[in-house]
Amino acid sequence: MRKLALLTVLVGLSTGLLVGCAEPPPPEPFAISVKVESDPGKPVVNASISRANRPLGMTNAEGRATLKIAGVEGEITDVMVTCPEGFQTPTKPLSIRLTRLAEKSKVPEYAVSCPPAMRRVVVAVRAENGPNLPVMYLDRPVTRTDTAGAASFALEVPPGSQFTVALSTAERKDIKPISPSKLFVVNTQDDVFLFDQKFEVEKKK
């Protein structure tokens, strides 16, 4: 009986030691929200987010992705945001600090921009004394001014690029200047440009 009792005690002690030496469960991963927009208020869908070449998630219809990232409190880690076709992918990674907010229902949110690869611009033409003139873009007529000398057309061009618009006077020998043109520089957002030109009409002798 004594041996049996001693054996029971030893088994209990060994079990307790094994339980005490077991590693604690890993901490819960950190929840992070990433919001991707092309322009303010315009979410980008299907932007992919990865960490160390491992996919973490993709943005939904609202341009958001909730990520689960393992690590330790205060650690700073980089994630890559890859924009879908038609948008410009950031050249630098997004640096995220792993932390938990006091209000558990909320998570830290980071904003990322995926600007459009092409920008829509509208060129408005106002040609005083220049009715029915061809409006030239890339040396080709894209429209004509109306009887009041007004016209407009739209383009999709890369941000930061330049383009020239001209008014052809080849059909009008009585107005000056001859085929004036104007250079425009595309900004980083959609825009409207004005080509305001006044023509002098030569008086008939």
mmCIF file of C-alpha atoms in Angstrom:
data_model
loop_
_atom_site.group_PDB
_atom_site.id
_atom_site.type_symbol
_atom_site.label_atom_id
_atom_site.label_comp_id
_atom_site.label_asym_id
_atom_site.label_seq_id
_atom_site.Cartn_x
_atom_site.Cartn_y
_atom_site.Cartn_z
ATOM 1 C CA MET A 1 0.000 0.000 0.000
ATOM 2 C CA ARG A 2 2.802 2.376 0.829
ATOM 3 C CA LYS A 3 4.482 1.644 -2.517
ATOM 4 C CA LEU A 4 1.216 2.278 -4.326
ATOM 5 C CA ALA A 5 0.706 5.586 -2.530
ATOM 6 C CA LEU A 6 4.293 6.652 -3.269
ATOM 7 C CA LEU A 7 3.870 5.759 -6.930
ATOM 8 C CA THR A 8 0.690 7.823 -7.096
ATOM 9 C CA VAL A 9 2.485 10.824 -5.591
ATOM 10 C CA LEU A 10 5.374 10.509 -8.059
ATOM 11 C CA VAL A 11 3.026 10.291 -11.022
ATOM 12 C CA GLY A 12 1.184 13.386 -9.794
ATOM 13 C CA LEU A 13 4.422 15.311 -9.368
ATOM 14 C CA SER A 14 5.690 14.365 -12.833
ATOM 15 C CA THR A 15 2.383 15.360 -14.407
ATOM 16 C CA GLY A 16 2.518 18.709 -12.642
ATOM 17 C CA LEU A 17 6.062 19.293 -13.856
ATOM 18 C CA LEU A 18 5.071 18.501 -17.446
ATOM 19 C CA VAL A 19 2.144 20.872 -17.270
ATOM 20 C CA GLY A 20 4.304 23.596 -15.757
ATOM 21 C CA CYS A 21 6.948 23.210 -18.504
ATOM 22 C CA ALA A 22 4.434 23.378 -21.366
ATOM 23 C CA GLU A 23 4.842 26.468 -23.553
ATOM 24 C CA PRO A 24 2.120 29.112 -23.184
ATOM 25 C CA PRO A 25 -0.207 29.507 -26.163
ATOM 26 C CA PRO A 26 0.957 32.021 -28.775
ATOM 27 C CA PRO A 27 -0.552 35.501 -28.488
ATOM 28 C CA GLU A 28 -3.422 36.450 -30.723
ATOM 29 C CA PRO A 29 -2.319 38.051 -34.018
ATOM 30 C CA PHE A 30 -2.719 41.793 -34.382
ATOM 31 C CA ALA A 31 -5.688 43.031 -36.419
ATOM 32 C CA ILE A 32 -4.873 45.830 -38.864
ATOM 33 C CA SER A 33 -7.158 47.605 -41.339
ATOM 34 C CA VAL A 34 -5.819 48.981 -44.625
ATOM 35 C CA LYS A 35 -7.915 51.377 -46.718
ATOM 36 C CA VAL A 36 -6.971 51.893 -50.367
ATOM 37 C CA GLU A 37 -8.329 54.754 -52.499
ATOM 38 C CA SER A 38 -7.533 56.101 -55.954
ATOM 39 C CA ASP A 39 -8.826 59.588 -55.188
ATOM 40 C CA PRO A 40 -10.456 60.797 -51.947
ATOM 41 C CA GLY A 41 -13.723 58.931 -51.529
ATOM 42 C CA LYS A 42 -13.036 56.484 -54.387
ATOM 43 C CA PRO A 43 -12.187 52.995 -53.024
ATOM 44 C CA VAL A 44 -9.959 50.596 -54.942
ATOM 45 C CA VAL A 45 -11.218 47.011 -55.133
ATOM 46 C CA ASN A 46 -8.920 43.949 -55.340
ATOM 47 C CA ALA A 47 -5.715 45.635 -54.238
ATOM 48 C CA SER A 48 -3.558 42.827 -52.854
ATOM 49 C CA ILE A 49 -1.535 43.115 -49.642
ATOM 50 C CA SER A 50 1.427 40.901 -48.778
ATOM 51 C CA ARG A 51 4.133 40.555 -46.158
ATOM 52 C CA ALA A 52 7.486 38.974 -47.014
ATOM 53 C CA ASN A 53 5.988 37.776 -50.322
ATOM 54 C CA ARG A 54 3.142 36.039 -48.500
ATOM 55 C CA PRO A 55 -0.410 37.218 -49.298
ATOM 56 C CA LEU A 56 -2.352 38.692 -46.389
ATOM 57 C CA GLY A 57 -5.570 39.751 -48.079
ATOM 58 C CA MET A 58 -7.305 41.856 -50.726
ATOM 59 C CA THR A 59 -9.448 44.970 -50.495
ATOM 60 C CA ASN A 60 -13.221 44.614 -50.707
ATOM 61 C CA ALA A 61 -15.832 46.798 -52.433
ATOM 62 C CA GLU A 62 -15.193 49.491 -49.811
ATOM 63 C CA GLY A 63 -11.455 49.448 -50.517
ATOM 64 C CA ARG A 64 -10.704 47.898 -47.119
ATOM 65 C CA ALA A 65 -8.787 44.830 -46.030
ATOM 66 C CA THR A 66 -8.559 43.562 -42.451
ATOM 67 C CA LEU A 67 -5.255 41.785 -41.853
ATOM 68 C CA LYS A 68 -4.100 39.387 -39.152
ATOM 69 C CA ILE A 69 -0.384 39.813 -38.470
ATOM 70 C CA ALA A 70 1.643 37.842 -35.944
ATOM 71 C CA GLY A 71 4.296 39.650 -33.939
ATOM 72 C CA VAL A 72 5.025 41.421 -30.681
ATOM 73 C CA GLU A 73 3.618 44.645 -29.298
ATOM 74 C CA GLY A 74 5.386 47.696 -30.741
ATOM 75 C CA GLU A 75 7.040 45.823 -33.593
ATOM 76 C CA ILE A 76 7.191 47.679 -36.911
ATOM 77 C CA THR A 77 6.723 45.561 -40.016
ATOM 78 C CA ASP A 78 6.450 46.357 -43.725
ATOM 79 C CA VAL A 79 3.655 45.200 -46.006
ATOM 80 C CA MET A 80 3.418 45.682 -49.757
ATOM 81 C CA VAL A 81 0.283 46.980 -51.454
ATOM 82 C CA THR A 82 -0.095 45.977 -55.106
ATOM 83 C CA CYS A 83 -2.720 47.940 -56.993
ATOM 84 C CA PRO A 84 -4.924 46.340 -59.670
ATOM 85 C CA GLU A 85 -4.479 47.043 -63.371
ATOM 86 C CA GLY A 86 -5.178 50.639 -64.290
ATOM 87 C CA PHE A 87 -3.737 52.026 -61.051
ATOM 88 C CA GLN A 88 -0.239 52.969 -59.944
ATOM 89 C CA THR A 89 1.307 50.744 -57.254
ATOM 90 C CA PRO A 90 3.194 52.573 -54.458
ATOM 91 C CA THR A 91 6.967 52.341 -54.825
ATOM 92 C CA LYS A 92 7.544 52.043 -51.065
ATOM 93 C CA PRO A 93 6.115 49.512 -48.580
ATOM 94 C CA LEU A 94 3.621 50.463 -45.907
ATOM 95 C CA SER A 95 5.212 50.459 -42.439
ATOM 96 C CA ILE A 96 2.810 49.155 -39.788
ATOM 97 C CA ARG A 97 3.266 49.296 -36.013
ATOM 98 C CA LEU A 98 1.724 46.306 -34.283
ATOM 99 C CA THR A 99 -0.435 47.490 -31.432
ATOM 100 C CA ARG A 100 -3.802 46.853 -29.805
ATOM 101 C CA LEU A 101 -6.228 49.671 -29.168
ATOM 102 C CA ALA A 102 -7.855 50.105 -25.781
ATOM 103 C CA GLU A 103 -11.270 49.702 -27.400
ATOM 104 C CA LYS A 104 -11.143 46.103 -28.575
ATOM 105 C CA SER A 105 -13.886 46.609 -31.171
ATOM 106 C CA LYS A 106 -11.613 48.982 -33.112
ATOM 107 C CA VAL A 107 -8.360 48.275 -34.965
ATOM 108 C CA PRO A 108 -5.613 50.594 -36.252
ATOM 109 C CA GLU A 109 -6.277 51.773 -39.822
ATOM 110 C CA TYR A 110 -3.748 52.769 -42.464
ATOM 111 C CA ALA A 111 -4.501 54.656 -45.700
ATOM 112 C CA VAL A 112 -2.839 53.886 -49.027
ATOM 113 C CA SER A 113 -3.197 55.678 -52.368
ATOM 114 C CA CYS A 114 -3.437 53.861 -55.704
ATOM 115 C CA PRO A 115 -3.760 56.780 -58.149
ATOM 116 C CA PRO A 116 -5.152 56.057 -61.620
ATOM 117 C CA ALA A 117 -2.569 55.328 -64.312
ATOM 118 C CA MET A 118 -4.513 57.614 -66.662
ATOM 119 C CA ARG A 119 -6.252 60.908 -65.979
ATOM 120 C CA ARG A 120 -9.355 62.248 -67.711
ATOM 121 C CA VAL A 121 -9.057 65.829 -68.892
ATOM 122 C CA VAL A 122 -11.532 67.991 -70.774
ATOM 123 C CA VAL A 123 -10.278 70.724 -73.106
ATOM 124 C CA ALA A 124 -12.686 73.609 -73.608
ATOM 125 C CA VAL A 125 -11.998 75.873 -76.606
ATOM 126 C CA ARG A 126 -13.196 79.425 -76.912
ATOM 127 C CA ALA A 127 -12.159 81.015 -80.196
ATOM 128 C CA GLU A 128 -13.329 84.581 -80.685
ATOM 129 C CA ASN A 129 -13.883 85.258 -84.400
ATOM 130 C CA GLY A 130 -13.054 81.602 -85.047
ATOM 131 C CA PRO A 131 -16.183 79.679 -86.004
ATOM 132 C CA ASN A 132 -16.001 76.265 -87.706
ATOM 133 C CA LEU A 133 -12.266 75.781 -87.136
ATOM 134 C CA PRO A 134 -10.725 72.295 -86.831
ATOM 135 C CA VAL A 135 -9.380 71.574 -83.329
ATOM 136 C CA MET A 136 -6.165 69.571 -83.665
ATOM 137 C CA TYR A 137 -4.691 67.021 -81.252
ATOM 138 C CA LEU A 138 -1.635 64.952 -82.254
ATOM 139 C CA ASP A 139 -1.861 66.692 -85.648
ATOM 140 C CA ARG A 140 -5.334 65.286 -86.235
ATOM 141 C CA PRO A 141 -8.722 67.019 -86.040
ATOM 142 C CA VAL A 142 -10.761 65.862 -83.041
ATOM 143 C CA THR A 143 -13.650 68.330 -83.299
ATOM 144 C CA ARG A 144 -14.618 71.732 -84.729
ATOM 145 C CA THR A 145 -15.631 74.992 -83.158
ATOM 146 C CA ASP A 146 -19.305 75.853 -83.512
ATOM 147 C CA THR A 147 -20.745 79.065 -84.920
ATOM 148 C CA ALA A 148 -19.846 80.851 -81.693
ATOM 149 C CA GLY A 149 -16.262 79.578 -81.777
ATOM 150 C CA ALA A 150 -16.750 77.093 -78.930
ATOM 151 C CA ALA A 151 -15.775 73.419 -78.737
ATOM 152 C CA SER A 152 -14.758 70.783 -76.204
ATOM 153 C CA PHE A 153 -13.355 67.260 -76.139
ATOM 154 C CA ALA A 154 -12.096 64.761 -73.553
ATOM 155 C CA LEU A 155 -8.820 62.820 -73.308
ATOM 156 C CA GLU A 156 -7.297 60.124 -71.122
ATOM 157 C CA VAL A 157 -3.617 60.872 -70.582
ATOM 158 C CA PRO A 158 -0.935 59.876 -68.026
ATOM 159 C CA PRO A 159 -0.482 62.236 -65.072
ATOM 160 C CA GLY A 160 2.536 64.480 -65.442
ATOM 161 C CA SER A 161 2.462 64.316 -69.239
ATOM 162 C CA GLN A 162 2.124 67.209 -71.692
ATOM 163 C CA PHE A 163 0.066 67.661 -74.829
ATOM 164 C CA THR A 164 -0.592 70.393 -77.381
ATOM 165 C CA VAL A 165 -3.881 71.535 -78.877
ATOM 166 C CA ALA A 166 -4.017 73.722 -81.994
ATOM 167 C CA LEU A 167 -6.641 75.593 -83.979
ATOM 168 C CA SER A 168 -6.111 75.104 -87.695
ATOM 169 C CA THR A 169 -6.639 78.206 -89.825
ATOM 170 C CA ALA A 170 -5.764 76.462 -93.083
ATOM 171 C CA GLU A 171 -9.329 76.981 -94.281
ATOM 172 C CA ARG A 172 -9.372 80.641 -93.255
ATOM 173 C CA LYS A 173 -6.851 82.968 -94.832
ATOM 174 C CA ASP A 174 -8.495 86.086 -93.406
ATOM 175 C CA ILE A 175 -7.759 85.554 -89.695
ATOM 176 C CA LYS A 176 -4.648 85.823 -87.589
ATOM 177 C CA PRO A 177 -2.676 84.399 -85.834
ATOM 178 C CA ILE A 178 -2.068 81.424 -88.102
ATOM 179 C CA SER A 179 -2.943 78.059 -86.503
ATOM 180 C CA PRO A 180 -2.228 79.007 -82.877
ATOM 181 C CA SER A 181 -1.499 76.254 -80.371
ATOM 182 C CA LYS A 182 -1.291 75.832 -76.616
ATOM 183 C CA LEU A 183 0.638 73.455 -74.398
ATOM 184 C CA PHE A 184 -1.070 71.806 -71.415
ATOM 185 C CA VAL A 185 0.482 69.925 -68.486
ATOM 186 C CA VAL A 186 -1.553 67.142 -66.866
ATOM 187 C CA ASN A 187 -1.760 67.219 -63.068
ATOM 188 C CA THR A 188 -2.210 64.301 -60.691
ATOM 189 C CA GLN A 189 -5.996 64.599 -60.800
ATOM 190 C CA ASP A 190 -8.728 64.909 -63.422
ATOM 191 C CA ASP A 191 -8.865 68.425 -64.791
ATOM 192 C CA VAL A 192 -10.480 70.921 -67.190
ATOM 193 C CA PHE A 193 -8.304 73.087 -69.448
ATOM 194 C CA LEU A 194 -9.296 76.245 -71.318
ATOM 195 C CA PHE A 195 -7.911 77.208 -74.715
ATOM 196 C CA ASP A 196 -8.958 80.842 -75.059
ATOM 197 C CA GLN A 197 -7.952 82.367 -78.369
ATOM 198 C CA LYS A 198 -8.872 85.648 -80.040
ATOM 199 C CA PHE A 199 -8.509 86.006 -83.797
ATOM 200 C CA GLU A 200 -8.148 89.240 -85.736
ATOM 201 C CA VAL A 201 -10.156 89.345 -88.942
ATOM 202 C CA GLU A 202 -8.511 91.144 -91.844
ATOM 203 C CA LYS A 203 -10.685 93.702 -93.475
ATOM 204 C CA LYS A 204 -11.371 93.218 -97.144
ATOM 205 C CA LYS A 205 -9.725 95.789 -99.321
#
